[in-house]
């Protein structure tokens, strides 16, 4: 994760929604999205996972991904005005915001583990499992339950200090989601992120977009494709402000263009193999590889360790607690990262 480093508001859709689902309807020529699950624009834009999301003067947030630009603003709690069509929301942005998973349910699971109530797989406690819960557990194993409702295994997260810290982190980070971002953009931006704080990363990423991307709307530019960035020499990239990172970015672009790094094929690998393949790119160490796994490929079992998370581990008694959360390790890591950076701990 990079070092530390933006707010929302005013027509409504009142139909009730289940957690993790969204409903769309038009009012006064505006598209209104109802989202009942955890969903904080401010936190998602300001937690170090996305470098092109900005808060605009009217309180809306702008997200740019691939060829898409979205302006989104919270009108009233759980109701969001968006600038795209219903089709675009359903086909692109719903997945981008990971709305197929129920983060409220994930947090319930995390808190049960932290409180010691969950010591066995979901639906089961030390007192045993009911017939109804057994049927639910079978459905979960067969994959017919919302993946956001799958549980973590009951593993020991460590000391009382770790439990206190992680409980506070969950409260502070509530509303965060793991954005499902473009793997190519994540590969390059997290190479750039090394030894830079969030404002500096944002500036570097926007400069690359203006120099090598193409216009997508008004004065906005796409993040450059591998072909666009591949036309830049290492000297060009240094001039663009990448410094010692220029050869790393050039190596990544060359590997993708040559097919040595097939990003689509990487998405089919298991977590470990994906991590190892990313490590073959110059300048990609363990932290950067885990960031790309988490934010570019949606591998929520990966929990990157940077200076902030190292401090969090120290506060947890010196033992890394995140692996104990299994497939949700990266979600808990994001709560901890947000808590650490915004509490200046």
Coordinates of C-alpha atoms in Angstrom, one line a residue:
X1 CA 0.0 0.0 0.0
X2 CA 1.2 3.6 -0.6
X3 CA 1.6 6.1 2.1
X4 CA -1.3 8.4 3.3
X5 CA -2.9 11.1 1.5
X6 CA -11.9 13.5 -0.5
X7 CA -17.3 14.2 0.6
X8 CA -21.2 13.7 -0.8
X9 CA -25.2 14.9 -0.9
X10 CA -29.5 16.2 -2.7
X11 CA -34.2 12.6 -5.6
X12 CA -35.1 9.5 -4.0
X13 CA -36.0 5.9 -4.6
X14 CA -37.7 4.4 -1.5
X15 CA -38.2 0.8 -2.5
X16 CA -36.5 -1.5 0.1
X17 CA -33.5 -3.5 -1.0
X18 CA -31.7 -6.5 0.4
X19 CA -28.1 -5.9 1.5
X20 CA -25.6 -6.1 -1.3
X21 CA -28.2 -5.4 -4.0
X22 CA -28.8 -2.3 -6.0
X23 CA -32.0 -1.0 -7.7
X24 CA -32.1 1.6 -10.5
X25 CA -34.8 4.0 -11.5
X26 CA -35.0 7.4 -13.2
X27 CA -36.3 10.6 -11.5
X28 CA -36.3 14.0 -13.0
X29 CA -33.9 12.8 -15.8
X30 CA -31.4 11.5 -13.3
X31 CA -30.5 7.9 -12.7
X32 CA -31.0 7.0 -9.0
X33 CA -29.3 3.9 -7.6
X34 CA -30.4 2.4 -4.3
X35 CA -27.7 0.6 -2.4
X36 CA -28.5 -0.7 1.1
X37 CA -25.1 -2.4 1.7
X38 CA -21.9 -0.8 3.0
X39 CA -21.0 1.9 0.5
X40 CA -18.9 5.0 1.4
X41 CA -17.7 7.0 -1.6
X42 CA -15.4 9.0 0.5
X43 CA -13.7 6.0 2.1
X44 CA -13.4 4.1 -1.2
X45 CA -11.8 7.1 -2.9
X46 CA -9.4 7.8 -0.1
X47 CA -8.1 4.5 1.1
X48 CA -5.1 4.0 -1.2
X49 CA -6.7 1.4 -3.6
X50 CA -7.7 3.8 -6.4
X51 CA -5.7 6.8 -7.6
X52 CA -8.2 8.4 -10.1
X53 CA -11.2 8.9 -7.9
X54 CA -11.7 12.5 -6.9
X55 CA -14.3 14.5 -4.9
X56 CA -15.7 17.3 -7.0
X57 CA -16.9 20.7 -5.7
X58 CA -20.6 19.7 -5.8
X59 CA -19.9 16.8 -3.4
X60 CA -20.1 14.1 -6.1
X61 CA -17.2 11.7 -6.8
X62 CA -15.7 11.0 -10.2
X63 CA -14.4 7.5 -11.0
X64 CA -12.5 6.7 -14.3
X65 CA -11.9 3.2 -15.4
X66 CA -11.0 2.0 -18.8
X67 CA -13.2 4.0 -21.2
X68 CA -15.8 4.8 -18.6
X69 CA -16.3 8.0 -16.5
X70 CA -18.8 8.0 -13.6
X71 CA -20.0 10.9 -11.5
X72 CA -21.8 9.6 -8.4
X73 CA -23.3 11.5 -5.5
X74 CA -25.2 10.4 -2.4
X75 CA -28.5 12.2 -2.3
X76 CA -29.9 10.8 0.9
X77 CA -28.6 7.7 2.8
X78 CA -28.4 4.7 0.5
X79 CA -29.6 6.6 -2.6
X80 CA -27.1 7.7 -5.2
X81 CA -27.4 9.9 -8.3
X82 CA -25.2 8.5 -11.1
X83 CA -24.3 9.9 -14.5
X84 CA -24.4 6.7 -16.5
X85 CA -27.2 4.7 -18.2
X86 CA -28.9 1.8 -16.4
X87 CA -27.3 -0.6 -18.9
X88 CA -23.8 0.8 -18.2
X89 CA -24.4 0.6 -14.5
X90 CA -25.5 -3.1 -14.7
X91 CA -22.8 -4.1 -17.2
X92 CA -19.8 -2.2 -15.8
X93 CA -20.1 -0.2 -12.6
X94 CA -22.0 -2.8 -10.5
X95 CA -19.1 -5.1 -10.9
X96 CA -16.5 -2.3 -10.4
X97 CA -18.0 -1.6 -6.9
X98 CA -18.2 -5.3 -6.1
X99 CA -21.9 -5.2 -5.5
X100 CA -22.3 -8.9 -6.0
X101 CA -21.0 -9.3 -2.4
X102 CA -22.7 -8.3 0.8
X103 CA -20.1 -6.5 2.9
X104 CA -22.5 -6.1 5.9
X105 CA -22.6 -9.9 6.1
X106 CA -18.8 -10.1 5.7
X107 CA -18.4 -7.7 8.6
X108 CA -20.8 -9.7 10.8
X109 CA -18.5 -12.7 10.1
X110 CA -15.4 -10.8 10.9
X111 CA -16.9 -9.5 14.2
X112 CA -18.1 -12.9 15.2
X113 CA -14.6 -14.2 14.8
X114 CA -13.2 -11.3 16.8
X115 CA -15.6 -11.8 19.6
X116 CA -14.8 -15.5 19.7
X117 CA -18.3 -16.6 18.7
X118 CA -17.2 -18.1 15.4
X119 CA -14.8 -21.0 16.1
X120 CA -16.0 -23.3 13.3
X121 CA -17.2 -22.7 9.7
X122 CA -20.3 -20.5 9.1
X123 CA -23.6 -21.5 10.6
X124 CA -22.0 -23.5 13.3
X125 CA -20.8 -22.7 16.8
X126 CA -19.4 -24.7 19.8
X127 CA -23.0 -25.5 20.6
X128 CA -23.4 -27.4 17.3
X129 CA -25.5 -26.8 14.2
X130 CA -29.2 -26.9 13.6
X131 CA -30.9 -28.8 10.7
X132 CA -31.8 -25.5 9.1
X133 CA -28.2 -24.2 9.4
X134 CA -26.9 -27.5 8.1
X135 CA -29.0 -27.1 5.0
X136 CA -27.8 -23.5 4.6
X137 CA -24.2 -24.6 5.0
X138 CA -24.7 -27.3 2.3
X139 CA -26.0 -24.6 0.0
X140 CA -23.0 -22.4 0.7
X141 CA -20.6 -25.2 -0.1
X142 CA -22.4 -25.8 -3.4
X143 CA -22.0 -22.1 -4.3
X144 CA -25.7 -21.2 -4.4
X145 CA -25.4 -18.5 -1.7
X146 CA -24.3 -14.9 -2.2
X147 CA -20.4 -15.2 -2.1
X148 CA -20.5 -12.2 0.3
X149 CA -22.2 -14.5 2.8
X150 CA -19.5 -17.1 2.9
X151 CA -17.6 -17.1 6.1
X152 CA -14.1 -17.1 7.3
X153 CA -12.8 -20.1 9.1
X154 CA -12.5 -19.9 12.9
X155 CA -8.8 -19.1 13.4
X156 CA -7.1 -17.4 16.3
X157 CA -6.4 -13.7 15.3
X158 CA -4.0 -13.3 18.2
X159 CA -3.9 -11.3 21.4
X160 CA -6.5 -9.1 23.2
X161 CA -4.6 -6.1 21.8
X162 CA -5.1 -7.5 18.2
X163 CA -8.8 -8.0 18.9
X164 CA -9.3 -4.5 20.2
X165 CA -7.3 -2.9 17.3
X166 CA -9.1 -4.9 14.6
X167 CA -12.6 -4.2 16.1
X168 CA -11.8 -0.5 16.1
X169 CA -10.4 -0.8 12.5
X170 CA -13.6 -2.4 11.3
X171 CA -15.7 0.4 12.8
X172 CA -13.5 3.1 11.2
X173 CA -13.4 1.4 7.8
X174 CA -17.1 0.5 7.6
X175 CA -18.3 1.4 4.1
X176 CA -15.2 0.4 2.2
X177 CA -15.4 -2.1 -0.6
X178 CA -12.7 -3.7 -2.7
X179 CA -13.0 -2.0 -6.1
X180 CA -12.7 -4.4 -9.0
X181 CA -10.3 -2.4 -11.1
X182 CA -8.4 -2.9 -14.4
X183 CA -5.4 -5.3 -13.8
X184 CA -3.2 -3.4 -16.3
X185 CA -3.9 0.0 -14.5
X186 CA -3.2 -1.6 -11.1
X187 CA 0.0 -3.2 -12.4
X188 CA 1.4 0.2 -13.5
X189 CA 0.0 2.4 -10.7
X190 CA 1.2 0.2 -7.9
X191 CA 4.7 0.1 -9.5
X192 CA 4.5 3.9 -9.5
X193 CA 3.2 3.9 -5.9
X194 CA 6.5 2.8 -4.3
X195 CA 7.9 5.3 -1.9
X196 CA 5.3 7.9 -2.8
X197 CA 2.4 9.2 -0.8
X198 CA -1.2 9.2 -2.2
X199 CA -1.2 12.8 -3.6
X200 CA 2.1 12.3 -5.4
X201 CA 0.8 9.0 -6.9
X202 CA -2.3 10.7 -8.1
X203 CA -0.3 13.4 -9.8
X204 CA 2.0 10.9 -11.5
X205 CA -0.9 8.8 -12.7
X206 CA -2.8 11.8 -14.1
X207 CA 0.3 13.0 -15.9
X208 CA 0.7 9.6 -17.5
X209 CA -2.9 9.7 -18.6
X210 CA -2.6 13.2 -20.1
X211 CA 0.7 12.4 -21.9
X212 CA -0.1 8.9 -23.2
X213 CA -3.8 8.2 -22.8
X214 CA -6.6 9.5 -25.0
X215 CA -9.5 11.9 -24.4
X216 CA -12.6 10.3 -23.0
X217 CA -14.6 13.3 -21.9
X218 CA -14.0 17.0 -21.8
X219 CA -10.4 17.3 -20.4
X220 CA -10.4 13.8 -19.0
X221 CA -8.1 11.1 -20.4
X222 CA -8.1 7.3 -20.1
X223 CA -5.3 5.5 -18.4
X224 CA -2.9 4.6 -21.3
X225 CA -3.3 1.2 -22.7
X226 CA -0.2 -1.1 -23.0
X227 CA 0.1 -0.1 -26.7
X228 CA -0.1 3.6 -25.9
X229 CA 2.4 3.4 -23.0
X230 CA 4.6 1.0 -25.0
X231 CA 5.3 3.8 -27.5
X232 CA 7.1 5.8 -24.7
X233 CA 10.8 5.2 -24.2
X234 CA 12.4 4.8 -20.8
X235 CA 13.8 8.3 -21.2
X236 CA 10.2 9.6 -22.0
X237 CA 8.9 8.0 -18.8
X238 CA 11.7 9.5 -16.8
X239 CA 10.7 12.9 -18.2
X240 CA 7.1 12.2 -17.2
X241 CA 8.3 12.1 -13.6
X242 CA 8.6 8.4 -13.0
X243 CA 12.3 8.6 -12.0
X244 CA 13.8 5.2 -11.0
X245 CA 10.4 3.6 -11.7
X246 CA 10.6 4.3 -15.4
X247 CA 12.5 1.0 -16.3
X248 CA 10.0 -1.0 -14.2
X249 CA 7.0 0.6 -16.0
X250 CA 8.8 0.0 -19.4
X251 CA 9.5 -3.6 -18.5
X252 CA 5.8 -4.2 -17.5
X253 CA 4.5 -2.7 -20.8
X254 CA 7.0 -4.7 -22.8
X255 CA 6.0 -8.0 -21.1
X256 CA 2.3 -7.4 -21.6
X257 CA 2.8 -6.4 -25.3
X258 CA 5.0 -9.4 -26.0
X259 CA 2.6 -11.8 -24.4
X260 CA 5.1 -12.8 -21.7
X261 CA 2.6 -11.4 -19.2
X262 CA -0.9 -12.3 -20.3
X263 CA -3.2 -10.4 -17.9
X264 CA -6.3 -12.3 -19.0
X265 CA -4.7 -15.7 -18.5
X266 CA -3.3 -14.5 -15.1
X267 CA -6.9 -14.0 -13.9
X268 CA -7.4 -17.8 -14.3
X269 CA -4.5 -18.7 -12.0
X270 CA -4.9 -19.5 -8.3
X271 CA -3.8 -16.8 -5.8
X272 CA -0.3 -18.2 -5.2
X273 CA 0.5 -18.7 -8.9
X274 CA -0.8 -15.3 -9.7
X275 CA 1.3 -13.7 -7.0
X276 CA 4.5 -15.5 -8.3
X277 CA 3.8 -14.5 -11.9
X278 CA 3.5 -10.9 -11.0
X279 CA 6.7 -11.0 -9.1
X280 CA 8.5 -11.7 -12.4
X281 CA 8.0 -8.0 -13.4
X282 CA 10.9 -5.7 -12.6
X283 CA 10.1 -3.6 -9.6
X284 CA 7.2 -5.8 -8.4
X285 CA 7.9 -7.0 -4.9
X286 CA 5.7 -8.8 -2.4
X287 CA 3.7 -5.7 -1.4
X288 CA 3.1 -4.5 -4.9
X289 CA 2.2 -8.0 -6.1
X290 CA -0.3 -8.4 -3.3
X291 CA -1.8 -5.0 -4.1
X292 CA -2.3 -6.0 -7.7
X293 CA -3.8 -9.3 -6.7
X294 CA -6.2 -7.6 -4.3
X295 CA -7.3 -4.5 -6.3
X296 CA -6.7 -5.7 -9.9
X297 CA -7.9 -9.3 -9.6
X298 CA -10.2 -9.2 -6.6
X299 CA -8.2 -11.7 -4.6
X300 CA -9.5 -10.7 -1.2
X301 CA -7.3 -13.4 0.6
X302 CA -4.3 -11.2 -0.1
X303 CA -3.3 -8.7 2.6
X304 CA -0.5 -6.3 1.4
X305 CA 2.0 -5.2 4.1
X306 CA 3.3 -1.7 3.9
X307 CA 4.7 0.7 6.5
X308 CA 1.1 1.4 7.9
X309 CA 0.2 -2.3 8.1
X310 CA 3.6 -3.1 9.7
X311 CA 2.6 -0.5 12.4
X312 CA -0.8 -2.2 12.7
X313 CA 0.9 -5.6 13.2
X314 CA 3.0 -4.0 16.0
X315 CA -0.2 -2.8 17.7
X316 CA -1.5 -6.3 17.4
X317 CA 1.3 -7.6 19.5
X318 CA 3.8 -8.2 16.7
X319 CA 1.9 -11.1 15.1
X320 CA 0.3 -10.6 11.6
X321 CA -3.4 -11.2 12.3
X322 CA -4.6 -10.9 8.7
X323 CA -4.0 -14.4 7.4
X324 CA -6.5 -15.6 10.1
X325 CA -9.3 -14.0 8.1
X326 CA -8.8 -16.3 5.1
X327 CA -10.7 -15.1 2.0
X328 CA -11.5 -11.8 3.8
X329 CA -7.9 -11.0 4.8
X330 CA -7.7 -8.2 2.3
X331 CA -11.0 -6.6 3.4
X332 CA -9.8 -6.5 7.0
X333 CA -6.5 -5.2 5.8
X334 CA -8.3 -2.3 4.1
X335 CA -10.2 -1.5 7.3
X336 CA -6.9 -1.5 9.2
X337 CA -5.1 0.6 6.5
X338 CA -7.9 3.2 6.5
X339 CA -8.0 3.3 10.3
X340 CA -4.2 3.7 10.6
X341 CA -3.9 6.5 8.0
X342 CA -6.9 8.5 9.1
X343 CA -6.1 8.2 12.8
X344 CA -2.4 9.0 12.0
X345 CA -1.3 6.2 14.3

